[in-house]
Coordinates of C-alpha atoms in Angstrom, one line a residue:
M1 CA 101.5 109.7 74.9
L2 CA 97.9 106.7 74.1
I3 CA 96.8 105.8 77.9
G4 CA 95.4 103.3 78.8
V5 CA 93.4 103.0 82.5
P6 CA 92.2 99.0 83.1
K7 CA 89.3 98.3 85.4
E8 CA 90.9 97.8 89.4
I9 CA 90.6 93.5 89.6
K10 CA 91.7 93.5 93.3
M11 CA 88.9 91.7 95.5
G12 CA 87.4 95.0 97.2
E13 CA 88.7 97.4 94.7
F14 CA 86.8 100.3 93.7
R15 CA 89.3 103.3 93.2
V16 CA 90.2 104.2 89.1
G17 CA 93.6 105.2 87.9
M18 CA 92.5 108.4 86.2
T19 CA 89.3 110.9 86.8
P20 CA 87.6 112.7 83.9
A21 CA 88.7 115.4 85.0
S22 CA 92.4 114.6 84.0
V23 CA 91.3 112.7 81.6
R24 CA 91.0 115.7 80.1
E25 CA 94.0 117.6 81.2
A26 CA 95.8 114.7 79.5
L27 CA 93.9 115.3 76.2
H28 CA 94.5 118.7 75.8
L29 CA 97.9 118.3 76.0
G30 CA 97.2 116.2 73.1
H31 CA 97.5 113.2 74.5
R32 CA 95.2 110.0 74.6
V33 CA 93.4 107.9 76.7
L34 CA 91.7 104.8 76.7
I35 CA 89.4 104.0 79.0
E36 CA 88.4 100.2 80.1
T37 CA 84.0 100.1 80.0
H38 CA 82.9 100.6 83.9
A39 CA 86.4 101.5 84.6
G40 CA 84.3 104.4 86.8
L41 CA 82.1 102.8 88.2
G42 CA 83.1 102.8 91.9
V43 CA 83.5 106.2 91.8
G44 CA 80.6 107.6 90.2
A45 CA 82.5 107.8 86.9
S46 CA 80.5 107.0 84.4
D47 CA 81.8 105.9 80.7
Q48 CA 79.3 108.8 79.6
N49 CA 81.4 111.0 81.5
Y50 CA 84.4 109.6 80.1
V51 CA 82.8 110.0 76.7
D52 CA 82.5 113.7 77.3
A53 CA 85.6 114.0 78.8
G54 CA 87.5 112.9 75.8
A55 CA 87.7 109.2 76.4
D56 CA 88.1 106.4 74.0
I57 CA 86.1 103.9 76.1
A58 CA 87.6 100.1 75.8
P59 CA 85.4 96.5 75.5
N60 CA 87.7 95.3 78.2
A61 CA 91.2 95.0 80.0
A62 CA 92.9 93.1 77.5
T63 CA 92.6 95.9 74.3
V64 CA 93.6 98.1 77.2
W65 CA 96.7 96.3 77.7
D66 CA 97.8 95.6 74.5
K67 CA 96.9 99.1 72.9
A68 CA 97.9 101.7 76.5
E69 CA 102.3 103.0 76.3
L70 CA 101.4 104.3 79.7
I71 CA 99.2 101.8 82.4
V72 CA 97.7 104.1 84.9
K73 CA 96.2 101.9 87.9
V74 CA 95.9 101.6 91.9
K75 CA 96.9 99.1 93.3
E76 CA 99.9 96.9 92.2
P77 CA 99.1 94.6 89.2
Q78 CA 97.2 90.9 89.9
A79 CA 98.5 88.0 88.4
V80 CA 96.7 88.0 85.0
E81 CA 97.0 91.4 84.6
R82 CA 101.3 91.2 85.2
K83 CA 101.2 88.4 82.0
Q84 CA 100.1 90.9 79.5
L85 CA 102.7 93.6 80.1
S86 CA 104.9 94.1 77.5
A87 CA 109.0 95.7 77.3
E88 CA 107.8 98.5 75.7
Q89 CA 105.2 99.5 78.2
T90 CA 106.0 102.0 81.8
L91 CA 103.3 101.0 84.5
F92 CA 102.9 103.7 86.9
T93 CA 100.8 102.3 90.5
Y94 CA 101.2 101.5 94.0
L95 CA 103.5 98.0 93.5
H96 CA 104.9 96.8 97.4
L97 CA 107.1 94.6 95.6
A98 CA 109.4 93.9 99.4
P99 CA 107.3 91.8 100.4
D100 CA 105.9 90.3 97.4
I101 CA 108.5 88.5 95.4
E102 CA 105.9 87.0 92.8
Q103 CA 104.9 90.2 91.3
T104 CA 108.5 90.9 91.6
N105 CA 109.5 88.3 89.0
D106 CA 106.8 88.7 87.2
L107 CA 108.0 92.2 86.3
I108 CA 111.1 91.7 85.7
T109 CA 110.0 88.7 83.5
S110 CA 107.7 91.4 81.3
G111 CA 110.6 94.0 80.6
A112 CA 108.0 96.5 81.4
T113 CA 108.8 99.7 83.3
C114 CA 107.1 100.0 86.8
I115 CA 107.2 102.5 88.4
A116 CA 105.5 102.8 92.2
Y117 CA 103.6 105.5 93.4
E118 CA 105.4 104.6 97.0
T119 CA 108.3 105.2 96.4
V120 CA 108.3 108.5 94.7
T121 CA 110.0 111.2 96.8
A122 CA 109.4 115.5 96.9
P123 CA 112.2 117.7 97.6
S124 CA 111.2 117.7 100.6
G125 CA 112.2 114.2 101.2
D126 CA 107.9 113.4 101.6
L127 CA 105.9 110.5 99.6
P128 CA 103.5 113.0 98.3
L129 CA 102.1 110.0 96.3
L130 CA 102.0 107.8 99.2
H131 CA 100.3 111.1 101.9
P132 CA 96.7 111.2 100.4
M133 CA 96.7 107.3 100.8
S134 CA 97.8 107.2 104.7
E135 CA 95.6 110.2 105.3
V136 CA 92.8 107.9 103.9
A137 CA 94.3 104.8 106.1
G138 CA 95.2 106.6 108.5
R139 CA 91.6 108.2 109.7
M140 CA 89.7 105.5 108.8
S141 CA 91.8 103.3 111.4
I142 CA 89.6 104.3 113.9
Q143 CA 86.4 103.8 111.9
V144 CA 86.8 100.4 111.5
A145 CA 88.3 100.0 115.0
A146 CA 85.3 100.9 116.5
H147 CA 83.2 99.0 114.4
A148 CA 85.5 95.4 115.1
L149 CA 85.4 97.0 119.2
E150 CA 81.4 95.6 119.3
R151 CA 80.5 92.5 120.7
A152 CA 78.6 91.6 118.2
A153 CA 82.0 91.7 115.7
G154 CA 84.3 90.0 118.3
G155 CA 86.0 92.7 120.1
R156 CA 85.3 94.0 124.0
G157 CA 82.1 95.9 123.6
V158 CA 83.5 99.2 125.0
L159 CA 82.3 102.8 123.0
L160 CA 86.2 104.5 121.6
G161 CA 85.0 107.7 124.1
G162 CA 83.2 106.2 126.8
V163 CA 79.9 107.8 128.4
P164 CA 79.5 109.7 131.4
G165 CA 80.7 107.7 134.7
V166 CA 82.2 105.2 132.2
A167 CA 86.4 105.4 131.3
P168 CA 86.7 105.6 126.9
A169 CA 88.7 103.2 125.4
K170 CA 92.2 103.4 125.1
V171 CA 93.8 103.8 121.3
T172 CA 98.4 103.4 120.9
V173 CA 99.2 104.0 117.7
I174 CA 102.9 103.3 116.7
G175 CA 104.1 105.5 114.1
G176 CA 103.6 109.0 114.5
G177 CA 104.0 109.9 110.3
T178 CA 101.1 110.6 108.1
V179 CA 99.0 107.8 109.2
G180 CA 99.7 107.9 113.2
A181 CA 98.7 112.0 112.9
N182 CA 95.7 110.9 110.8
A183 CA 94.7 108.3 113.2
V184 CA 95.2 109.8 116.4
L185 CA 93.4 113.0 114.5
M186 CA 90.1 111.2 114.3
A187 CA 91.0 108.7 117.6
I188 CA 91.0 112.2 119.4
G189 CA 87.5 113.1 117.4
T190 CA 85.4 110.4 119.2
G191 CA 86.5 110.9 122.6
A192 CA 90.0 108.5 123.2
E193 CA 92.2 108.1 125.2
V194 CA 95.1 108.4 122.7
V195 CA 98.9 106.8 123.2
V196 CA 101.8 107.8 119.8
L197 CA 105.2 105.5 120.3
D198 CA 107.2 107.1 117.7
K199 CA 111.3 107.2 117.2
N200 CA 111.7 110.1 116.1
N201 CA 111.5 112.8 118.6
E202 CA 110.9 115.6 116.1
T203 CA 108.1 114.0 115.0
L204 CA 106.6 113.8 118.8
R205 CA 107.5 117.6 119.2
A206 CA 105.5 117.9 115.9
L207 CA 102.9 115.5 116.7
N208 CA 102.3 117.4 120.9
A209 CA 102.7 120.3 119.6
R210 CA 99.5 119.5 117.2
F211 CA 97.4 118.0 119.4
G212 CA 99.4 119.2 123.2
A213 CA 97.5 117.9 126.3
R214 CA 94.8 115.8 124.0
I215 CA 97.5 113.1 123.4
K216 CA 100.2 111.2 125.2
T217 CA 103.3 111.5 122.8
L218 CA 106.1 108.3 124.0
Y219 CA 109.6 106.9 122.9
S220 CA 109.1 104.0 121.1
N221 CA 111.6 101.6 123.1
R222 CA 110.9 97.7 123.2
E223 CA 109.2 98.7 127.3
T224 CA 107.5 101.8 125.8
L225 CA 105.8 99.2 123.4
E226 CA 105.0 95.9 125.8
E227 CA 102.9 98.7 128.0
H228 CA 100.9 100.4 125.8
V229 CA 100.5 97.8 123.3
L230 CA 99.4 95.4 126.3
S231 CA 96.8 97.9 127.8
A232 CA 94.8 99.0 124.8
D233 CA 91.6 98.5 123.8
V234 CA 93.2 99.7 119.8
V235 CA 96.7 99.3 118.6
V236 CA 97.1 101.1 115.0
G237 CA 100.3 99.9 113.1
G238 CA 101.4 102.8 111.1
V239 CA 105.0 102.1 110.3
L240 CA 107.0 102.9 107.5
I241 CA 110.2 102.3 105.5
P242 CA 109.4 103.6 102.6
G243 CA 110.0 101.1 99.5
A244 CA 111.1 97.9 102.3
A245 CA 108.9 95.4 104.1
A246 CA 107.5 97.0 107.5
P247 CA 109.6 95.3 110.7
K248 CA 107.9 93.5 113.1
L249 CA 107.0 95.4 115.7
V250 CA 104.6 93.3 117.6
S251 CA 105.5 89.8 118.4
E252 CA 103.2 86.7 118.6
A253 CA 104.1 86.7 123.1
M254 CA 102.4 90.3 123.3
I255 CA 98.6 89.5 120.9
K256 CA 98.6 86.7 123.3
A257 CA 98.9 88.8 126.5
M258 CA 96.1 91.4 125.0
R259 CA 92.9 92.0 126.7
P260 CA 90.2 89.4 125.3
G261 CA 88.7 91.3 122.3
S262 CA 90.7 93.6 122.0
V263 CA 91.6 95.2 118.3
V264 CA 94.4 95.7 115.9
V265 CA 94.7 96.9 112.6
D266 CA 97.5 96.5 110.4
V267 CA 98.0 99.5 108.6
A268 CA 101.3 98.6 106.5
I269 CA 100.2 95.1 105.9
D270 CA 100.4 96.5 102.1
Q271 CA 104.3 96.2 103.2
G272 CA 103.8 92.8 104.2
G273 CA 101.7 95.0 108.0
C274 CA 104.1 95.4 111.1
F275 CA 102.3 92.3 113.9
E276 CA 103.8 89.3 113.7
T277 CA 100.1 87.7 113.8
S278 CA 99.0 89.2 110.6
H279 CA 98.5 88.6 107.5
G280 CA 96.4 89.9 104.1
T281 CA 92.9 90.4 105.0
T282 CA 89.6 92.0 101.8
H283 CA 86.8 94.3 102.4
A284 CA 84.2 90.8 102.2
E285 CA 85.7 89.2 105.0
P286 CA 88.9 92.3 106.8
T287 CA 88.3 90.5 110.2
Y288 CA 90.0 86.8 112.3
V289 CA 90.2 86.7 115.5
L290 CA 93.6 84.9 116.5
H291 CA 94.6 84.7 120.7
D292 CA 91.4 86.3 120.8
V293 CA 92.5 89.9 119.2
V294 CA 90.5 90.9 116.1
H295 CA 92.7 91.6 113.6
Y296 CA 91.6 94.1 110.6
C297 CA 94.3 93.3 107.9
V298 CA 92.6 95.0 104.6
T299 CA 95.5 95.4 102.0
N300 CA 93.5 98.6 100.0
M301 CA 92.0 100.2 103.4
P302 CA 91.4 103.5 100.9
G303 CA 89.5 101.1 98.3
A304 CA 86.4 101.2 100.9
V305 CA 85.9 105.1 100.6
P306 CA 86.4 104.7 96.1
H307 CA 85.7 108.7 95.3
T308 CA 87.4 110.2 98.6
S309 CA 91.1 107.8 97.4
T310 CA 90.1 109.0 94.0
Y311 CA 89.9 112.0 94.1
A312 CA 93.0 112.4 96.5
L313 CA 95.6 110.3 94.6
N314 CA 94.4 111.9 91.4
N315 CA 95.4 114.7 92.2
A316 CA 98.7 113.3 93.6
T317 CA 99.3 111.7 90.3
L318 CA 98.5 113.4 87.7
P319 CA 101.2 116.1 86.9
F320 CA 103.6 112.9 87.3
I321 CA 101.4 110.6 84.5
L322 CA 101.1 114.1 82.8
N323 CA 104.3 114.7 83.0
I324 CA 105.6 110.7 81.3
A325 CA 103.6 111.3 78.9
D326 CA 105.0 114.9 77.3
K327 CA 108.6 113.4 77.6
G328 CA 108.4 110.2 77.5
A329 CA 109.4 107.7 81.3
E330 CA 113.4 107.5 80.8
Q331 CA 113.4 111.2 79.8
A332 CA 111.0 112.0 81.8
M333 CA 113.3 110.4 85.2
R334 CA 116.2 111.4 84.0
D335 CA 115.0 115.0 84.5
D336 CA 113.3 114.1 87.6
E337 CA 114.8 112.7 90.1
H338 CA 112.1 112.0 92.1
L339 CA 110.2 110.2 89.5
R340 CA 113.5 108.8 89.3
N341 CA 113.0 107.9 92.8
G342 CA 109.7 106.2 91.8
L343 CA 111.4 103.0 89.5
N344 CA 110.9 99.9 90.9
V345 CA 111.6 98.0 88.1
M346 CA 113.0 98.1 85.0
A347 CA 114.7 96.5 81.8
G348 CA 114.9 92.9 84.3
Q349 CA 116.5 94.7 86.4
V350 CA 115.6 95.7 90.6
T351 CA 116.5 99.7 91.1
C352 CA 114.9 100.0 94.0
E353 CA 117.6 98.8 96.5
A354 CA 115.4 98.3 99.5
V355 CA 113.2 96.4 97.7
A356 CA 116.0 93.8 96.1
V357 CA 117.1 94.3 99.8
A358 CA 114.1 92.7 101.4
Q359 CA 114.1 89.7 98.3
G360 CA 117.7 89.2 97.9
V361 CA 117.7 89.9 94.4
D362 CA 120.7 92.0 92.6
Y363 CA 119.6 95.9 92.7
V364 CA 121.4 97.6 89.9
A365 CA 120.7 101.3 90.3
A366 CA 117.9 103.5 88.4
D367 CA 120.5 105.4 86.8
I368 CA 122.4 102.7 85.2
V369 CA 119.3 101.6 83.9
L370 CA 118.5 104.6 82.8

């Protein structure tokens, strides 16, 4: 199969769909890989590195989109890219369709087979292709919050860990999954006071067993959420409903009641965000201040650390890429229910129920379309 890897064009995105090492694996199995020139520069991979691995270099994106049977990307295709998709192609990337009706409509029109990293599952119930980027984003959330708390960035002028004689900052983490656990890990490392809220008691028990008395774990309800959002210096939103729009857990009224200069980091912004006042931002302009609260809502957080992110992501995606290339997308999905769960759009039909519900469109099960 001819696998195509275009250069990412979303603002501030420096990751790439396949590393040279992954290309070499695909070539070893008899496939061809076409890489757009300079696609890997953001992760330190030159065209020559890809040529040495066996790839062909395309002079532009149009060549990749025109020739490839399987398109491997990182971020959702932008409008200009979606126009180049055809019904004969398979797109394998993050899609985050639930809050993005325009993208969904374009993918339906294309007729292409569109498989989303974020809804591929594992036997454990985990989301293996979302997991590595959730780890990166969770850890980054504390890093960016520490900067946003600085007075020059609009924050309260508070050091996360404090100093002897001065109390540390309070960090409230909403959601104790992969994002939340990694945010907790980093926040503890700074010396901050950390509170985690979740509705799953098993998740809270696991966090308590892992971190012990260094954190406070609380069942999330209206009372605990309001109390620990309003008293926090930093609130990290890391909630996830696979494939669906994120629930708006923190209202605008709560944001207004927070202390001036507090910081919210909405890691769920790719799925619409869990703060009512959130809207997507870019790495070029990552924050805005609303109701005296600094909002960090970058829609591709891991793109800021592309080397780490690309290699972590490709470690997870490569087995699926090779499976699709070996068998073809349809047969690969028939044989693997977990890859099949990643199918969001195919032959002009929405095949992810959560997306269909979020957008009020018709849903056809993947099994039927296949």
